[in-house]
Amino acid sequence: ALYELGLHNGVAPLGYRISISNGSTVSVSAYLDSRRFYQIKAAESAMFEDEYCAHLCGWKKYGDLVPQPLGRAVSERWDIFVTHGVPHKPLSFTHKNHGRSLDRLLNDLNHFFRVSRTDLAPPLESISHEVFLDYLEEYFKNTSIASMATKWIARGRLLGFTRLPQIAQHGDFVLNNLAYSKEQLVIFDWEDYGKYQLPGLDICSFCFSVAP
């Protein structure tokens, strides 16, 4: 697949590490050398068309905050999606862990939320606000916070959430999907980008994910 996409000559040796195997999807880091690598997702069925489109739109919109998608190769058996590998470290918002880079990371976060207000969104079918609130209510129905969730979802409806404009959200903007590389924010996992377009969803998810 790397050869087909023009990313490797098919001769030089590649190092690799299988980092995740989840159901029918496998994630592989393929190393050209100690500093350069590709991140590859592979599955034994065609399933990455929408994800590749969403990731590409995210990269075009947010630039260096997103690992660059490099191509998708599809054969009779395999669907393979390749992105530029980004060496990174886990993100935490403390001076102890980041020193002077903390201000840069916060600026990058502010930039992400500013750019998110623009109209560029992936050409995918999105879920309406009404359907999304119904989904949330069903998701929390049998949990320990069901009564609280029902109360807040009902309040959201009364406040007019369903009448808010459509603004594409990352969809899983939580601390585990954020990292830093060379003192810059990097954002992973774009498969849900554009599916949810309720304004404020990303910043709400982020705040809950970093709350103690």
PDB file of C-alpha atoms in Angstrom:
ATOM      1  CA  ALA A   1       0.000   0.000   0.000  1.00  0.00           C
ATOM      2  CA  LEU A   2       2.847   2.414   0.827  1.00  0.00           C
ATOM      3  CA  TYR A   3       4.451   1.601  -2.542  1.00  0.00           C
ATOM      4  CA  GLU A   4       1.141   2.064  -4.349  1.00  0.00           C
ATOM      5  CA  LEU A   5       0.657   5.472  -2.721  1.00  0.00           C
ATOM      6  CA  GLY A   6       4.205   6.557  -3.642  1.00  0.00           C
ATOM      7  CA  LEU A   7       5.319   6.693  -0.006  1.00  0.00           C
ATOM      8  CA  HIS A   8       7.953   3.951  -0.149  1.00  0.00           C
ATOM      9  CA  ASN A   9      10.180   2.451  -2.834  1.00  0.00           C
ATOM     10  CA  GLY A  10       9.248  -1.092  -1.899  1.00  0.00           C
ATOM     11  CA  VAL A  11      12.904  -1.999  -1.337  1.00  0.00           C
ATOM     12  CA  ALA A  12      14.261  -0.208   1.744  1.00  0.00           C
ATOM     13  CA  PRO A  13      13.543  -2.034   5.003  1.00  0.00           C
ATOM     14  CA  LEU A  14      10.698  -0.824   7.203  1.00  0.00           C
ATOM     15  CA  GLY A  15      10.383  -1.191  10.942  1.00  0.00           C
ATOM     16  CA  TYR A  16       6.899  -1.596  12.317  1.00  0.00           C
ATOM     17  CA  ARG A  17       4.843  -1.816  15.478  1.00  0.00           C
ATOM     18  CA  ILE A  18       1.275  -3.021  15.763  1.00  0.00           C
ATOM     19  CA  SER A  19      -0.154  -0.600  18.292  1.00  0.00           C
ATOM     20  CA  ILE A  20      -3.864  -1.454  18.325  1.00  0.00           C
ATOM     21  CA  SER A  21      -5.917  -4.408  17.216  1.00  0.00           C
ATOM     22  CA  ASN A  22      -9.626  -3.853  17.704  1.00  0.00           C
ATOM     23  CA  GLY A  23     -12.094  -6.177  16.029  1.00  0.00           C
ATOM     24  CA  SER A  24     -11.508  -6.063  12.280  1.00  0.00           C
ATOM     25  CA  THR A  25      -9.251  -2.972  12.398  1.00  0.00           C
ATOM     26  CA  VAL A  26      -5.493  -3.004  12.941  1.00  0.00           C
ATOM     27  CA  SER A  27      -3.307   0.050  13.556  1.00  0.00           C
ATOM     28  CA  VAL A  28       0.353  -0.123  12.556  1.00  0.00           C
ATOM     29  CA  SER A  29       3.243   2.330  12.886  1.00  0.00           C
ATOM     30  CA  ALA A  30       5.641   1.767   9.953  1.00  0.00           C
ATOM     31  CA  TYR A  31       9.087   3.338  10.469  1.00  0.00           C
ATOM     32  CA  LEU A  32      11.308   4.613   7.659  1.00  0.00           C
ATOM     33  CA  ASP A  33      13.999   5.490  10.185  1.00  0.00           C
ATOM     34  CA  SER A  34      14.253   6.569  13.823  1.00  0.00           C
ATOM     35  CA  ARG A  35      12.414   9.861  13.166  1.00  0.00           C
ATOM     36  CA  ARG A  36      10.041   9.272  10.262  1.00  0.00           C
ATOM     37  CA  PHE A  37       7.065   6.950  10.283  1.00  0.00           C
ATOM     38  CA  TYR A  38       3.607   6.404   8.878  1.00  0.00           C
ATOM     39  CA  GLN A  39       0.493   5.614  10.883  1.00  0.00           C
ATOM     40  CA  ILE A  40      -1.593   3.004   9.107  1.00  0.00           C
ATOM     41  CA  LYS A  41      -5.108   1.702   9.735  1.00  0.00           C
ATOM     42  CA  ALA A  42      -6.102  -1.459   7.922  1.00  0.00           C
ATOM     43  CA  ALA A  43      -9.302  -3.474   7.778  1.00  0.00           C
ATOM     44  CA  GLU A  44     -10.464  -6.467   5.782  1.00  0.00           C
ATOM     45  CA  SER A  45     -13.429  -4.616   4.347  1.00  0.00           C
ATOM     46  CA  ALA A  46     -13.991  -1.234   2.736  1.00  0.00           C
ATOM     47  CA  MET A  47     -14.797   0.938   5.742  1.00  0.00           C
ATOM     48  CA  PHE A  48     -12.537   3.997   5.710  1.00  0.00           C
ATOM     49  CA  GLU A  49     -14.096   6.065   2.931  1.00  0.00           C
ATOM     50  CA  ASP A  50     -16.029   8.394   5.254  1.00  0.00           C
ATOM     51  CA  GLU A  51     -13.242   8.433   7.855  1.00  0.00           C
ATOM     52  CA  TYR A  52     -10.626   9.379   5.257  1.00  0.00           C
ATOM     53  CA  CYS A  53     -12.884  12.138   3.902  1.00  0.00           C
ATOM     54  CA  ALA A  54     -13.508  13.496   7.421  1.00  0.00           C
ATOM     55  CA  HIS A  55      -9.809  13.380   8.336  1.00  0.00           C
ATOM     56  CA  LEU A  56      -8.823  15.109   5.088  1.00  0.00           C
ATOM     57  CA  CYS A  57     -11.377  17.880   5.696  1.00  0.00           C
ATOM     58  CA  GLY A  58     -10.104  18.286   9.264  1.00  0.00           C
ATOM     59  CA  TRP A  59      -6.530  18.616   8.024  1.00  0.00           C
ATOM     60  CA  LYS A  60      -7.506  21.173   5.361  1.00  0.00           C
ATOM     61  CA  LYS A  61      -9.388  23.205   7.964  1.00  0.00           C
ATOM     62  CA  TYR A  62      -6.989  23.042  10.938  1.00  0.00           C
ATOM     63  CA  GLY A  63      -3.630  22.524   9.234  1.00  0.00           C
ATOM     64  CA  ASP A  64      -0.713  21.536  11.437  1.00  0.00           C
ATOM     65  CA  LEU A  65      -2.978  20.654  14.370  1.00  0.00           C
ATOM     66  CA  VAL A  66      -3.987  17.489  12.478  1.00  0.00           C
ATOM     67  CA  PRO A  67      -1.729  14.612  11.304  1.00  0.00           C
ATOM     68  CA  GLN A  68      -1.649  14.867   7.509  1.00  0.00           C
ATOM     69  CA  PRO A  69      -3.621  12.158   5.662  1.00  0.00           C
ATOM     70  CA  LEU A  70      -1.415  10.733   2.904  1.00  0.00           C
ATOM     71  CA  GLY A  71      -3.756   8.432   1.066  1.00  0.00           C
ATOM     72  CA  ARG A  72      -6.081   5.464   1.013  1.00  0.00           C
ATOM     73  CA  ALA A  73      -5.494   2.208  -0.807  1.00  0.00           C
ATOM     74  CA  VAL A  74      -8.322  -0.240  -1.446  1.00  0.00           C
ATOM     75  CA  SER A  75      -7.955  -3.765  -2.831  1.00  0.00           C
ATOM     76  CA  GLU A  76     -10.378  -6.671  -3.085  1.00  0.00           C
ATOM     77  CA  ARG A  77      -9.565  -7.610   0.495  1.00  0.00           C
ATOM     78  CA  TRP A  78      -8.014  -4.639   2.324  1.00  0.00           C
ATOM     79  CA  ASP A  79      -8.892  -1.030   3.014  1.00  0.00           C
ATOM     80  CA  ILE A  80      -5.760   0.847   4.131  1.00  0.00           C
ATOM     81  CA  PHE A  81      -5.650   4.458   5.362  1.00  0.00           C
ATOM     82  CA  VAL A  82      -2.261   6.152   5.827  1.00  0.00           C
ATOM     83  CA  THR A  83      -1.404   9.329   7.739  1.00  0.00           C
ATOM     84  CA  HIS A  84       1.853  11.080   8.482  1.00  0.00           C
ATOM     85  CA  GLY A  85       3.261   9.823  11.775  1.00  0.00           C
ATOM     86  CA  VAL A  86       3.608  12.506  14.446  1.00  0.00           C
ATOM     87  CA  PRO A  87       5.913  11.832  17.419  1.00  0.00           C
ATOM     88  CA  HIS A  88       4.023  13.144  20.441  1.00  0.00           C
ATOM     89  CA  LYS A  89       3.627  13.132  24.179  1.00  0.00           C
ATOM     90  CA  PRO A  90       0.451  13.012  26.304  1.00  0.00           C
ATOM     91  CA  LEU A  91      -1.131  16.371  27.010  1.00  0.00           C
ATOM     92  CA  SER A  92      -1.650  17.914  30.438  1.00  0.00           C
ATOM     93  CA  PHE A  93      -2.154  21.568  31.231  1.00  0.00           C
ATOM     94  CA  THR A  94       0.415  22.174  33.935  1.00  0.00           C
ATOM     95  CA  HIS A  95       3.557  24.289  33.891  1.00  0.00           C
ATOM     96  CA  LYS A  96       5.326  21.405  35.595  1.00  0.00           C
ATOM     97  CA  ASN A  97       4.885  19.218  32.523  1.00  0.00           C
ATOM     98  CA  HIS A  98       5.181  21.779  29.757  1.00  0.00           C
ATOM     99  CA  GLY A  99       7.084  24.783  31.005  1.00  0.00           C
ATOM    100  CA  ARG A 100       7.008  27.659  28.525  1.00  0.00           C
ATOM    101  CA  SER A 101       5.153  25.578  25.943  1.00  0.00           C
ATOM    102  CA  LEU A 102       1.926  25.826  27.968  1.00  0.00           C
ATOM    103  CA  ASP A 103       1.101  29.248  26.507  1.00  0.00           C
ATOM    104  CA  ARG A 104       1.608  27.876  22.992  1.00  0.00           C
ATOM    105  CA  LEU A 105      -0.688  24.935  23.680  1.00  0.00           C
ATOM    106  CA  LEU A 106      -3.404  27.211  25.060  1.00  0.00           C
ATOM    107  CA  ASN A 107      -3.056  29.469  22.014  1.00  0.00           C
ATOM    108  CA  ASP A 108      -3.425  26.422  19.768  1.00  0.00           C
ATOM    109  CA  LEU A 109      -6.578  25.424  21.630  1.00  0.00           C
ATOM    110  CA  ASN A 110      -8.007  28.919  21.212  1.00  0.00           C
ATOM    111  CA  HIS A 111      -7.109  28.761  17.515  1.00  0.00           C
ATOM    112  CA  PHE A 112      -8.913  25.425  17.135  1.00  0.00           C
ATOM    113  CA  PHE A 113     -12.130  26.796  18.638  1.00  0.00           C
ATOM    114  CA  ARG A 114     -11.933  29.996  16.560  1.00  0.00           C
ATOM    115  CA  VAL A 115     -11.448  28.078  13.314  1.00  0.00           C
ATOM    116  CA  SER A 116     -14.234  25.677  14.303  1.00  0.00           C
ATOM    117  CA  ARG A 117     -16.720  28.516  13.843  1.00  0.00           C
ATOM    118  CA  THR A 118     -16.007  28.691  10.089  1.00  0.00           C
ATOM    119  CA  ASP A 119     -18.231  26.879   7.612  1.00  0.00           C
ATOM    120  CA  LEU A 120     -15.862  24.321   6.071  1.00  0.00           C
ATOM    121  CA  ALA A 121     -17.236  20.891   6.986  1.00  0.00           C
ATOM    122  CA  PRO A 122     -16.901  17.393   5.521  1.00  0.00           C
ATOM    123  CA  PRO A 123     -19.548  16.529   2.916  1.00  0.00           C
ATOM    124  CA  LEU A 124     -20.967  13.758   5.070  1.00  0.00           C
ATOM    125  CA  GLU A 125     -24.451  13.134   6.366  1.00  0.00           C
ATOM    126  CA  SER A 126     -24.686  14.677   9.822  1.00  0.00           C
ATOM    127  CA  ILE A 127     -27.022  13.914  12.707  1.00  0.00           C
ATOM    128  CA  SER A 128     -29.622  16.576  13.465  1.00  0.00           C
ATOM    129  CA  HIS A 129     -29.540  18.249  16.877  1.00  0.00           C
ATOM    130  CA  GLU A 130     -32.899  16.655  17.723  1.00  0.00           C
ATOM    131  CA  VAL A 131     -31.670  13.152  16.883  1.00  0.00           C
ATOM    132  CA  PHE A 132     -28.412  13.761  18.748  1.00  0.00           C
ATOM    133  CA  LEU A 133     -30.260  14.774  21.933  1.00  0.00           C
ATOM    134  CA  ASP A 134     -32.478  11.686  21.574  1.00  0.00           C
ATOM    135  CA  TYR A 135     -29.334   9.566  21.255  1.00  0.00           C
ATOM    136  CA  LEU A 136     -27.804  11.096  24.391  1.00  0.00           C
ATOM    137  CA  GLU A 137     -30.973  10.519  26.366  1.00  0.00           C
ATOM    138  CA  GLU A 138     -31.072   6.853  25.311  1.00  0.00           C
ATOM    139  CA  TYR A 139     -27.345   6.400  26.003  1.00  0.00           C
ATOM    140  CA  PHE A 140     -27.618   7.600  29.608  1.00  0.00           C
ATOM    141  CA  LYS A 141     -31.022   6.027  30.307  1.00  0.00           C
ATOM    142  CA  ASN A 142     -29.784   3.058  32.357  1.00  0.00           C
ATOM    143  CA  THR A 143     -26.743   4.676  33.936  1.00  0.00           C
ATOM    144  CA  SER A 144     -26.190   6.093  37.415  1.00  0.00           C
ATOM    145  CA  ILE A 145     -26.557   9.640  36.062  1.00  0.00           C
ATOM    146  CA  ALA A 146     -29.754   8.979  34.110  1.00  0.00           C
ATOM    147  CA  SER A 147     -31.919  11.431  36.084  1.00  0.00           C
ATOM    148  CA  MET A 148     -29.349  14.224  35.847  1.00  0.00           C
ATOM    149  CA  ALA A 149     -28.779  13.601  32.126  1.00  0.00           C
ATOM    150  CA  THR A 150     -32.516  13.612  31.409  1.00  0.00           C
ATOM    151  CA  LYS A 151     -32.890  16.875  33.313  1.00  0.00           C
ATOM    152  CA  TRP A 152     -30.093  18.639  31.432  1.00  0.00           C
ATOM    153  CA  ILE A 153     -31.157  17.323  28.025  1.00  0.00           C
ATOM    154  CA  ALA A 154     -34.696  18.561  28.683  1.00  0.00           C
ATOM    155  CA  ARG A 155     -33.282  21.910  29.736  1.00  0.00           C
ATOM    156  CA  GLY A 156     -31.265  22.037  26.515  1.00  0.00           C
ATOM    157  CA  ARG A 157     -34.399  21.523  24.473  1.00  0.00           C
ATOM    158  CA  LEU A 158     -36.162  24.317  26.359  1.00  0.00           C
ATOM    159  CA  LEU A 159     -33.204  26.622  25.764  1.00  0.00           C
ATOM    160  CA  GLY A 160     -33.464  26.000  22.024  1.00  0.00           C
ATOM    161  CA  PHE A 161     -30.489  23.711  21.353  1.00  0.00           C
ATOM    162  CA  THR A 162     -32.364  22.128  18.444  1.00  0.00           C
ATOM    163  CA  ARG A 163     -32.600  25.526  16.729  1.00  0.00           C
ATOM    164  CA  LEU A 164     -28.874  26.278  16.899  1.00  0.00           C
ATOM    165  CA  PRO A 165     -26.925  26.473  13.607  1.00  0.00           C
ATOM    166  CA  GLN A 166     -25.039  23.466  12.244  1.00  0.00           C
ATOM    167  CA  ILE A 167     -21.296  23.774  13.034  1.00  0.00           C
ATOM    168  CA  ALA A 168     -19.104  20.726  12.443  1.00  0.00           C
ATOM    169  CA  GLN A 169     -17.600  19.285  15.635  1.00  0.00           C
ATOM    170  CA  HIS A 170     -14.623  16.964  16.090  1.00  0.00           C
ATOM    171  CA  GLY A 171     -17.036  14.689  17.939  1.00  0.00           C
ATOM    172  CA  ASP A 172     -14.590  13.184  20.441  1.00  0.00           C
ATOM    173  CA  PHE A 173     -12.595  16.193  21.617  1.00  0.00           C
ATOM    174  CA  VAL A 174     -11.292  14.715  24.866  1.00  0.00           C
ATOM    175  CA  LEU A 175      -7.914  14.763  26.557  1.00  0.00           C
ATOM    176  CA  ASN A 176      -6.989  11.271  25.324  1.00  0.00           C
ATOM    177  CA  ASN A 177      -7.210  12.491  21.723  1.00  0.00           C
ATOM    178  CA  LEU A 178      -4.967  15.512  22.329  1.00  0.00           C
ATOM    179  CA  ALA A 179      -1.178  15.522  22.548  1.00  0.00           C
ATOM    180  CA  TYR A 180       1.758  17.819  21.946  1.00  0.00           C
ATOM    181  CA  SER A 181       4.549  17.574  19.424  1.00  0.00           C
ATOM    182  CA  LYS A 182       7.416  20.068  19.272  1.00  0.00           C
ATOM    183  CA  GLU A 183       5.476  22.339  21.668  1.00  0.00           C
ATOM    184  CA  GLN A 184       2.428  22.320  19.387  1.00  0.00           C
ATOM    185  CA  LEU A 185      -1.010  20.859  19.929  1.00  0.00           C
ATOM    186  CA  VAL A 186      -1.850  17.802  17.809  1.00  0.00           C
ATOM    187  CA  ILE A 187      -5.363  16.354  17.564  1.00  0.00           C
ATOM    188  CA  PHE A 188      -6.082  12.707  16.736  1.00  0.00           C
ATOM    189  CA  ASP A 189      -9.107  10.497  15.929  1.00  0.00           C
ATOM    190  CA  TRP A 190     -11.082  12.372  13.288  1.00  0.00           C
ATOM    191  CA  GLU A 191     -13.492   9.583  12.348  1.00  0.00           C
ATOM    192  CA  ASP A 192     -16.476  11.396  13.936  1.00  0.00           C
ATOM    193  CA  TYR A 193     -15.678  14.824  12.497  1.00  0.00           C
ATOM    194  CA  GLY A 194     -18.797  16.372  11.016  1.00  0.00           C
ATOM    195  CA  LYS A 195     -21.208  13.663  12.200  1.00  0.00           C
ATOM    196  CA  TYR A 196     -22.209  15.902  15.103  1.00  0.00           C
ATOM    197  CA  GLN A 197     -22.766  19.604  14.457  1.00  0.00           C
ATOM    198  CA  LEU A 198     -24.174  20.873  17.753  1.00  0.00           C
ATOM    199  CA  PRO A 199     -22.226  24.058  18.610  1.00  0.00           C
ATOM    200  CA  GLY A 200     -20.335  23.762  21.873  1.00  0.00           C
ATOM    201  CA  LEU A 201     -20.137  19.962  21.869  1.00  0.00           C
ATOM    202  CA  ASP A 202     -16.336  19.920  21.522  1.00  0.00           C
ATOM    203  CA  ILE A 203     -15.628  22.475  24.209  1.00  0.00           C
ATOM    204  CA  CYS A 204     -18.081  20.728  26.546  1.00  0.00           C
ATOM    205  CA  SER A 205     -16.434  17.334  25.923  1.00  0.00           C
ATOM    206  CA  PHE A 206     -13.012  18.852  26.483  1.00  0.00           C
ATOM    207  CA  CYS A 207     -13.993  20.521  29.773  1.00  0.00           C
ATOM    208  CA  PHE A 208     -15.477  17.301  31.150  1.00  0.00           C
ATOM    209  CA  SER A 209     -12.417  15.291  30.080  1.00  0.00           C
ATOM    210  CA  VAL A 210      -9.977  17.533  31.998  1.00  0.00           C
ATOM    211  CA  ALA A 211     -12.172  18.052  35.067  1.00  0.00           C
ATOM    212  CA  PRO A 212     -10.709  16.474  38.243  1.00  0.00           C
TER     213      PRO A 212
END
